[in-house]
PDB file of C-alpha atoms in Angstrom:
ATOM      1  CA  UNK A   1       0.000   0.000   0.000  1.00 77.00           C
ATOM      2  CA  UNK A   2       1.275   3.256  -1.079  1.00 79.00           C
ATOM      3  CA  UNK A   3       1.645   5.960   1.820  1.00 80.00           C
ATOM      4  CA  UNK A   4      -0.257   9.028   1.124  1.00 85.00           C
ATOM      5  CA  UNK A   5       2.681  11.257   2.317  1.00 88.00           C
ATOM      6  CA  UNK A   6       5.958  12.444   1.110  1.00 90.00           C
ATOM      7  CA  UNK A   7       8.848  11.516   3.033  1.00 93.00           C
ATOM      8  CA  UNK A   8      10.561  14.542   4.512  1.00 95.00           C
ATOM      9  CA  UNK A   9      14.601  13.898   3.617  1.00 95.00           C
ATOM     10  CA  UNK A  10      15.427  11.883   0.568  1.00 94.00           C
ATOM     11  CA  UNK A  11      16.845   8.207   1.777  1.00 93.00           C
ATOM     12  CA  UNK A  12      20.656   8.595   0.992  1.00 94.00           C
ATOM     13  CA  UNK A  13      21.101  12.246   1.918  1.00 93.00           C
ATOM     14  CA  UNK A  14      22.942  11.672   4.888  1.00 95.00           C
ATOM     15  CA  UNK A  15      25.081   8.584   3.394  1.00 95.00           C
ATOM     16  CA  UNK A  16      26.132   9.848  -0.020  1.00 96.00           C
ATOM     17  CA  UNK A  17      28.615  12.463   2.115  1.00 95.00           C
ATOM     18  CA  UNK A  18      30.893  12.095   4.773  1.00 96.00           C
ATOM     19  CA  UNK A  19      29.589  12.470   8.097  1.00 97.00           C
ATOM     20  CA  UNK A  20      30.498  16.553   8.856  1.00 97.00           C
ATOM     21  CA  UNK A  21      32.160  18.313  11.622  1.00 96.00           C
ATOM     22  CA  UNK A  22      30.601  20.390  12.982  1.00 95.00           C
ATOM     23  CA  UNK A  23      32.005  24.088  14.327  1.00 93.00           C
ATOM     24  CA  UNK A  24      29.965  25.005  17.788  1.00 93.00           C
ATOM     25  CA  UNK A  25      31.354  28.724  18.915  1.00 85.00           C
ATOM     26  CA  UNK A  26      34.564  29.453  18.526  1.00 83.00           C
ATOM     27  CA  UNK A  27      35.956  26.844  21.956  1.00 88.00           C
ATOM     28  CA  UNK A  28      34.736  23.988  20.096  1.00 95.00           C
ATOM     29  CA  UNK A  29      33.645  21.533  17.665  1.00 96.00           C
ATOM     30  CA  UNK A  30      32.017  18.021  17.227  1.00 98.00           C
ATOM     31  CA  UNK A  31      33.796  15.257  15.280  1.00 97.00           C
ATOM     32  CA  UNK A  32      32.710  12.124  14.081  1.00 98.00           C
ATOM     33  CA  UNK A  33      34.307   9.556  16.363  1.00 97.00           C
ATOM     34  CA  UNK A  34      37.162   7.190  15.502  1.00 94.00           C
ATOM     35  CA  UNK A  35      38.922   4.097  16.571  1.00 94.00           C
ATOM     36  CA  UNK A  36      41.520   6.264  18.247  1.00 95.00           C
ATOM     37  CA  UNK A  37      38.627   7.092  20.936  1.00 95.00           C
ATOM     38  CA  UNK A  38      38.258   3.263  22.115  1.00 94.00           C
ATOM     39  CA  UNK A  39      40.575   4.028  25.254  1.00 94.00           C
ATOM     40  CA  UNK A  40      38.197   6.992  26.370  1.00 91.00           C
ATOM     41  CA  UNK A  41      35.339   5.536  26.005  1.00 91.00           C
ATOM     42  CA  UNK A  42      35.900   2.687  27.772  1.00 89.00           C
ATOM     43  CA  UNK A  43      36.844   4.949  30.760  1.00 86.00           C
ATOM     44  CA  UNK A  44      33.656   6.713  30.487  1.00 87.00           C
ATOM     45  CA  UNK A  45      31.501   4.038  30.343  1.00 84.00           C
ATOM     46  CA  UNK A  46      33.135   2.868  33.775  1.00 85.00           C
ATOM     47  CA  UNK A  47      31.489   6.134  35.253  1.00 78.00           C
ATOM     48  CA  UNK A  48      28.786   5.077  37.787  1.00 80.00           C
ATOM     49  CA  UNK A  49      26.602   7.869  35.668  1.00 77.00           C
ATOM     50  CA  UNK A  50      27.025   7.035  32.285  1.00 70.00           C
ATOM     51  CA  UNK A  51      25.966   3.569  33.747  1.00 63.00           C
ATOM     52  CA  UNK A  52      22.853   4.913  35.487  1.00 65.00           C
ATOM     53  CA  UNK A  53      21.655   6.919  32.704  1.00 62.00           C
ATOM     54  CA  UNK A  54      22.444   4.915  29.654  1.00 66.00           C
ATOM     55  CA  UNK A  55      22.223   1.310  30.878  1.00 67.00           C
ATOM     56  CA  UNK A  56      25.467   0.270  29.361  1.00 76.00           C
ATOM     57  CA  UNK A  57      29.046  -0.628  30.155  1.00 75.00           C
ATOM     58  CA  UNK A  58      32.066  -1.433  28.143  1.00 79.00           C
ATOM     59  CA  UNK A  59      34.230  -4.172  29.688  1.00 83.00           C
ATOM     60  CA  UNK A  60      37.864  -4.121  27.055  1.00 90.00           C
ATOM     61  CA  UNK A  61      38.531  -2.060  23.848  1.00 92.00           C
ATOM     62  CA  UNK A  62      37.329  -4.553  21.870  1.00 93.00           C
ATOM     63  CA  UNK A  63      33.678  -3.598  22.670  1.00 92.00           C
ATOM     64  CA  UNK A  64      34.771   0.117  22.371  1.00 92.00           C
ATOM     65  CA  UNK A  65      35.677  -0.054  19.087  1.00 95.00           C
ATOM     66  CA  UNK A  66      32.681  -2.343  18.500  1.00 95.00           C
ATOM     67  CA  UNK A  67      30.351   0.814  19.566  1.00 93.00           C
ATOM     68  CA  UNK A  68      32.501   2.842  17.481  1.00 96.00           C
ATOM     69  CA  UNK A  69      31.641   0.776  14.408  1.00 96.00           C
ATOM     70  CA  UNK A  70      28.565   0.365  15.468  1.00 96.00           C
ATOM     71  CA  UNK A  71      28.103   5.055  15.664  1.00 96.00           C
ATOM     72  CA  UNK A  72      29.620   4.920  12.145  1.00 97.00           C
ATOM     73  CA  UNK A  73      28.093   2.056  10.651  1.00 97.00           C
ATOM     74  CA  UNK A  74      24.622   4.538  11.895  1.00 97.00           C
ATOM     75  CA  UNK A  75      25.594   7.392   9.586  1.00 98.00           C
ATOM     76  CA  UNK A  76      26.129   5.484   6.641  1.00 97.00           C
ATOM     77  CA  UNK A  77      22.531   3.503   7.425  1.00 98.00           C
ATOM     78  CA  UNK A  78      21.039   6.573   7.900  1.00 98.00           C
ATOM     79  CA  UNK A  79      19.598   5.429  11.418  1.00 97.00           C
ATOM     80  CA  UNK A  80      22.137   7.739  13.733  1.00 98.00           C
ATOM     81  CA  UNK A  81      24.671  10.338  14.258  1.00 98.00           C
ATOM     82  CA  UNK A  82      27.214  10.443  17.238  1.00 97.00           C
ATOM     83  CA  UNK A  83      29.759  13.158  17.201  1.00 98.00           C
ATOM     84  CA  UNK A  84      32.508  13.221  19.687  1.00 97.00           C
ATOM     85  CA  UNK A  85      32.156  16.617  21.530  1.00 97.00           C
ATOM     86  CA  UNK A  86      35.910  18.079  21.440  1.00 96.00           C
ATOM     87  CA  UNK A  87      37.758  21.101  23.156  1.00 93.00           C
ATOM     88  CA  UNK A  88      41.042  21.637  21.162  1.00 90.00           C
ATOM     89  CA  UNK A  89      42.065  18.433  20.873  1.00 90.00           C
ATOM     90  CA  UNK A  90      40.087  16.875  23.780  1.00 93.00           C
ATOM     91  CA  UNK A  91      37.084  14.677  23.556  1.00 94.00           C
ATOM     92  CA  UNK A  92      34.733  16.597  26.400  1.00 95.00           C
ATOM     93  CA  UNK A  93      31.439  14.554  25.678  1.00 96.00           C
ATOM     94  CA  UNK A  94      29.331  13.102  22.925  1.00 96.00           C
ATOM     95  CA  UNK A  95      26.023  14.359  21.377  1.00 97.00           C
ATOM     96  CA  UNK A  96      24.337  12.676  18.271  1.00 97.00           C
ATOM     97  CA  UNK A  97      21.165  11.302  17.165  1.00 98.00           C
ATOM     98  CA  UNK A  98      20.554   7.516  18.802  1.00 96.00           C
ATOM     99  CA  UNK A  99      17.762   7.308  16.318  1.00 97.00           C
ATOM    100  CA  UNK A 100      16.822   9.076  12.899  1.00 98.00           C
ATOM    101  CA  UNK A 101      13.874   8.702  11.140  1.00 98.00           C
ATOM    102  CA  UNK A 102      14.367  10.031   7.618  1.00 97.00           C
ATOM    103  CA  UNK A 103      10.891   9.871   6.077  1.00 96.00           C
ATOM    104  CA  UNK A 104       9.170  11.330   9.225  1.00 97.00           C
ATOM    105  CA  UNK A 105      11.957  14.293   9.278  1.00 98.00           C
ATOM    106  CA  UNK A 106      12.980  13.405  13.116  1.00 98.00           C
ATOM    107  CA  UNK A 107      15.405  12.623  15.119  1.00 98.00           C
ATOM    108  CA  UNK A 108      16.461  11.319  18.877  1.00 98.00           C
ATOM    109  CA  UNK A 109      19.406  13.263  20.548  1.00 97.00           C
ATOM    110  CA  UNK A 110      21.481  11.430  23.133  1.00 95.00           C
ATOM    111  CA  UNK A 111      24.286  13.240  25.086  1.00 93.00           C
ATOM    112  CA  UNK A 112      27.067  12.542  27.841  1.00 91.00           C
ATOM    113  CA  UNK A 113      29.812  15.057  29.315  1.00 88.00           C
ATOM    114  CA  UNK A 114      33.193  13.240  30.272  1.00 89.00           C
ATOM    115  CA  UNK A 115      33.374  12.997  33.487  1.00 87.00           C
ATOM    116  CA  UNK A 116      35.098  15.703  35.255  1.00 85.00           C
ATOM    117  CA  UNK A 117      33.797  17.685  32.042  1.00 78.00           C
ATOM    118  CA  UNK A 118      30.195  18.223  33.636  1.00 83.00           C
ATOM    119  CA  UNK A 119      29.211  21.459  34.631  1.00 80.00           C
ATOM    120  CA  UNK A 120      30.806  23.694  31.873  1.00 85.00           C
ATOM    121  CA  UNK A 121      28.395  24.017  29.454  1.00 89.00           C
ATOM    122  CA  UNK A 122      29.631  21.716  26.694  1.00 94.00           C
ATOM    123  CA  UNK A 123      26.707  19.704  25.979  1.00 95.00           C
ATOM    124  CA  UNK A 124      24.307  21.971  25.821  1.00 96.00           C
ATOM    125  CA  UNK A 125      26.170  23.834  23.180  1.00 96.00           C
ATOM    126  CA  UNK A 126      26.347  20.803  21.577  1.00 97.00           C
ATOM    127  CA  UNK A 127      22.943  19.857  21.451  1.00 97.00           C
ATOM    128  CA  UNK A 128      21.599  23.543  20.367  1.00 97.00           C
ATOM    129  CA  UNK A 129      24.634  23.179  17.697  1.00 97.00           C
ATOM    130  CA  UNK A 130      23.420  19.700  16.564  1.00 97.00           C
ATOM    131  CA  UNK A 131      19.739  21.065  16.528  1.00 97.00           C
ATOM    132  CA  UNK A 132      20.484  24.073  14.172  1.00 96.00           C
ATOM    133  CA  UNK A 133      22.151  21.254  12.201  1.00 97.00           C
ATOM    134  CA  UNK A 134      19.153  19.444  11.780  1.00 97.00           C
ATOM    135  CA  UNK A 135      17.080  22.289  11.115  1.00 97.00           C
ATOM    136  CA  UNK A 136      19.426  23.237   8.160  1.00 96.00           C
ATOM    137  CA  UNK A 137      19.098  20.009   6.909  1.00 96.00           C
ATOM    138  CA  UNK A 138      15.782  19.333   6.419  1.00 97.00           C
ATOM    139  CA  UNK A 139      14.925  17.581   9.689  1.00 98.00           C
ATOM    140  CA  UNK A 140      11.549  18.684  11.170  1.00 98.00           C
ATOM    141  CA  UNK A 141      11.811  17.952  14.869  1.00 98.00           C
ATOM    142  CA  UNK A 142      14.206  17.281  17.124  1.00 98.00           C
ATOM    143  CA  UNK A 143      13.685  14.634  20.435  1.00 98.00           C
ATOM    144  CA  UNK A 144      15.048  13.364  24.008  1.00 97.00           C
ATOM    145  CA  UNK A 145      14.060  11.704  26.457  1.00 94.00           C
ATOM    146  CA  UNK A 146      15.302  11.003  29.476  1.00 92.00           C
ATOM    147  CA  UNK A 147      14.724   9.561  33.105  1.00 86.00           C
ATOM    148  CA  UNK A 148      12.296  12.120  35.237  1.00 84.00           C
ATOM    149  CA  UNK A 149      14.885  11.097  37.753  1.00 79.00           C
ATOM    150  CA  UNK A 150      18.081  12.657  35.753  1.00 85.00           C
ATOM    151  CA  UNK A 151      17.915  16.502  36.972  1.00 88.00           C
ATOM    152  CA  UNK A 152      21.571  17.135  34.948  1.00 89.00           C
ATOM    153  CA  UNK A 153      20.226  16.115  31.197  1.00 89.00           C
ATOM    154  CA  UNK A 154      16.545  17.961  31.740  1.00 92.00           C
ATOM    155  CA  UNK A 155      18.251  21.061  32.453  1.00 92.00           C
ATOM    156  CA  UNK A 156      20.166  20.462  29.324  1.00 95.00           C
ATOM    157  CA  UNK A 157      16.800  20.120  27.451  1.00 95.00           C
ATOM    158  CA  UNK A 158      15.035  23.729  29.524  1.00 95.00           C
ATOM    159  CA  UNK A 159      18.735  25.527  28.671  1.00 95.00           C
ATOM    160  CA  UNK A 160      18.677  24.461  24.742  1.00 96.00           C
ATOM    161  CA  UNK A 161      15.245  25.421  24.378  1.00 96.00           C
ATOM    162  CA  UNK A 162      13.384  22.298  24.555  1.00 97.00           C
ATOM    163  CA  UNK A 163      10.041  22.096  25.141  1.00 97.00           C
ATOM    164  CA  UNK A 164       8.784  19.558  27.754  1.00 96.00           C
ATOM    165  CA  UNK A 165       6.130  17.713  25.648  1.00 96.00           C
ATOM    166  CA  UNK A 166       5.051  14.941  28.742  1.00 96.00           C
ATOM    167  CA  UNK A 167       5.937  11.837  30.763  1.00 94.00           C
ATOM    168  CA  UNK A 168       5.890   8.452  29.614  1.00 90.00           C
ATOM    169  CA  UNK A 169       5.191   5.968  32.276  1.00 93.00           C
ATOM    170  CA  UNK A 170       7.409   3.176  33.383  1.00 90.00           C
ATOM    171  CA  UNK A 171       8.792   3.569  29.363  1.00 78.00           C
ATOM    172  CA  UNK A 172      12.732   2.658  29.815  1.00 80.00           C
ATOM    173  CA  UNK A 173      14.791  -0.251  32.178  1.00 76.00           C
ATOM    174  CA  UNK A 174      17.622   1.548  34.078  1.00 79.00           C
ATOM    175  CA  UNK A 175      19.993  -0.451  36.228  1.00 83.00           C
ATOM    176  CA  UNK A 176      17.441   0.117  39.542  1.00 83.00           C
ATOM    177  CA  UNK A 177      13.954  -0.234  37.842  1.00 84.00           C
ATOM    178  CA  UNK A 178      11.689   0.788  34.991  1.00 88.00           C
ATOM    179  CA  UNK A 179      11.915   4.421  35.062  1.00 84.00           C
ATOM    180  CA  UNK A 180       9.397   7.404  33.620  1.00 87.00           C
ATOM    181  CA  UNK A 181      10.982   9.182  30.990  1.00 90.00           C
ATOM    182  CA  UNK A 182      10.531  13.378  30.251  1.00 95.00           C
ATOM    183  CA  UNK A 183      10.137  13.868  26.526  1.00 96.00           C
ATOM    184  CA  UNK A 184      11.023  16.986  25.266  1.00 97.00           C
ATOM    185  CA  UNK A 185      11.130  18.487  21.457  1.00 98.00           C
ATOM    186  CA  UNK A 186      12.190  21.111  19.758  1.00 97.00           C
ATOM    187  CA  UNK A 187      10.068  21.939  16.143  1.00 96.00           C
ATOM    188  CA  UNK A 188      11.116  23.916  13.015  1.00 94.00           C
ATOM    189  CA  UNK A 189       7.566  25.555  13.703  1.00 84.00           C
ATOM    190  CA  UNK A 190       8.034  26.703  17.471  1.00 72.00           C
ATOM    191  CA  UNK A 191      11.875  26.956  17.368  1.00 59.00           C
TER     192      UNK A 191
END
């Protein structure tokens, strides 16, 4: 059955190109990450935080690089975009899309800072960076959701502009429980 709607972005307008850099201010930039990043990732994903929030570990560099592989092989499938947030030449966080939807003109930001990197205003640069970037693009609307318990990334949302859109019940397993999760969106329509 034929869908009565156009899609939004053309399938293969994100994989015909290199995934970009991306310039946010003049302090920094976000990168597309590479193998070289394995080591700091797996540190990160030791962080009792990282773990809390995004249910995940990394236990050598062999499953570091496999989530590398696993960012790029996104861009090229069109499904996701992870950038490495960087400060000179230090990785500070990551923001990216953990899920794109093409036709529908959408997509799911995710975000971390290092830790030790918290508190200085990196990711939310990022994310209003990565949001314009969208916009630009094509993309329609721009999504995250997070825990109702994580104070630190819904302040990220309220700072970038993100309107909070409602709570969905018992939606995502953390590491303690089945948590609510805040949805919040941002719309080429209502900025």
């Amino acid at each position: 059955m034929p869908y009565l709607t156009s899609d939004v972005i053309t399938a293969g307008m994100l994989s015909r190109n290199e995934q970009p850099e991306v310039a946010v201010g003049s302090e920094l930039r976000l990168r597309p990450w590479d193998a070289n990043d394995a080591e700091l990732l797996l540190s990160v994903y030791a962080d009792r935080d990282i773990q809390q929030w995004h249910c995940r570990t990394l236990t050598d560099l062999d499953e570091a690089r496999e989530m590398i592989d696993r960012w790029q092989s996104a861009w090229r499938l069109e499904t996701g975009a992870h950038w490495a947030i960087t400060s000179g030449r230090r990785v500070v966080g990551r923001a990216g899309f953990r899920h794109l939807d093409l036709a529908y003109g959408e997509g799911e930001l995710a975000y971390w800072a290092v830790p030790g990197q918290r508190g200085h205003g990196y990711v939310p640069a990022a994310v209003t960076a990565l949001t314009h970037w969208a916009f630009d693009i094509g993309f329609l609307r721009v999504f995250l959701r997070h825990s109702s318990a994580n104070t630190a990334s819904c302040r990220v949302a309220e700072k970038t502009g993100f309107r909070y859109e409602g709570t969905l019940v018992s939606a995502a397993p953390h590491t303690d429980g089945r948590h609510d999760m805040h949805v919040h969106a941002r719309t080429t329509n209502h900025g």
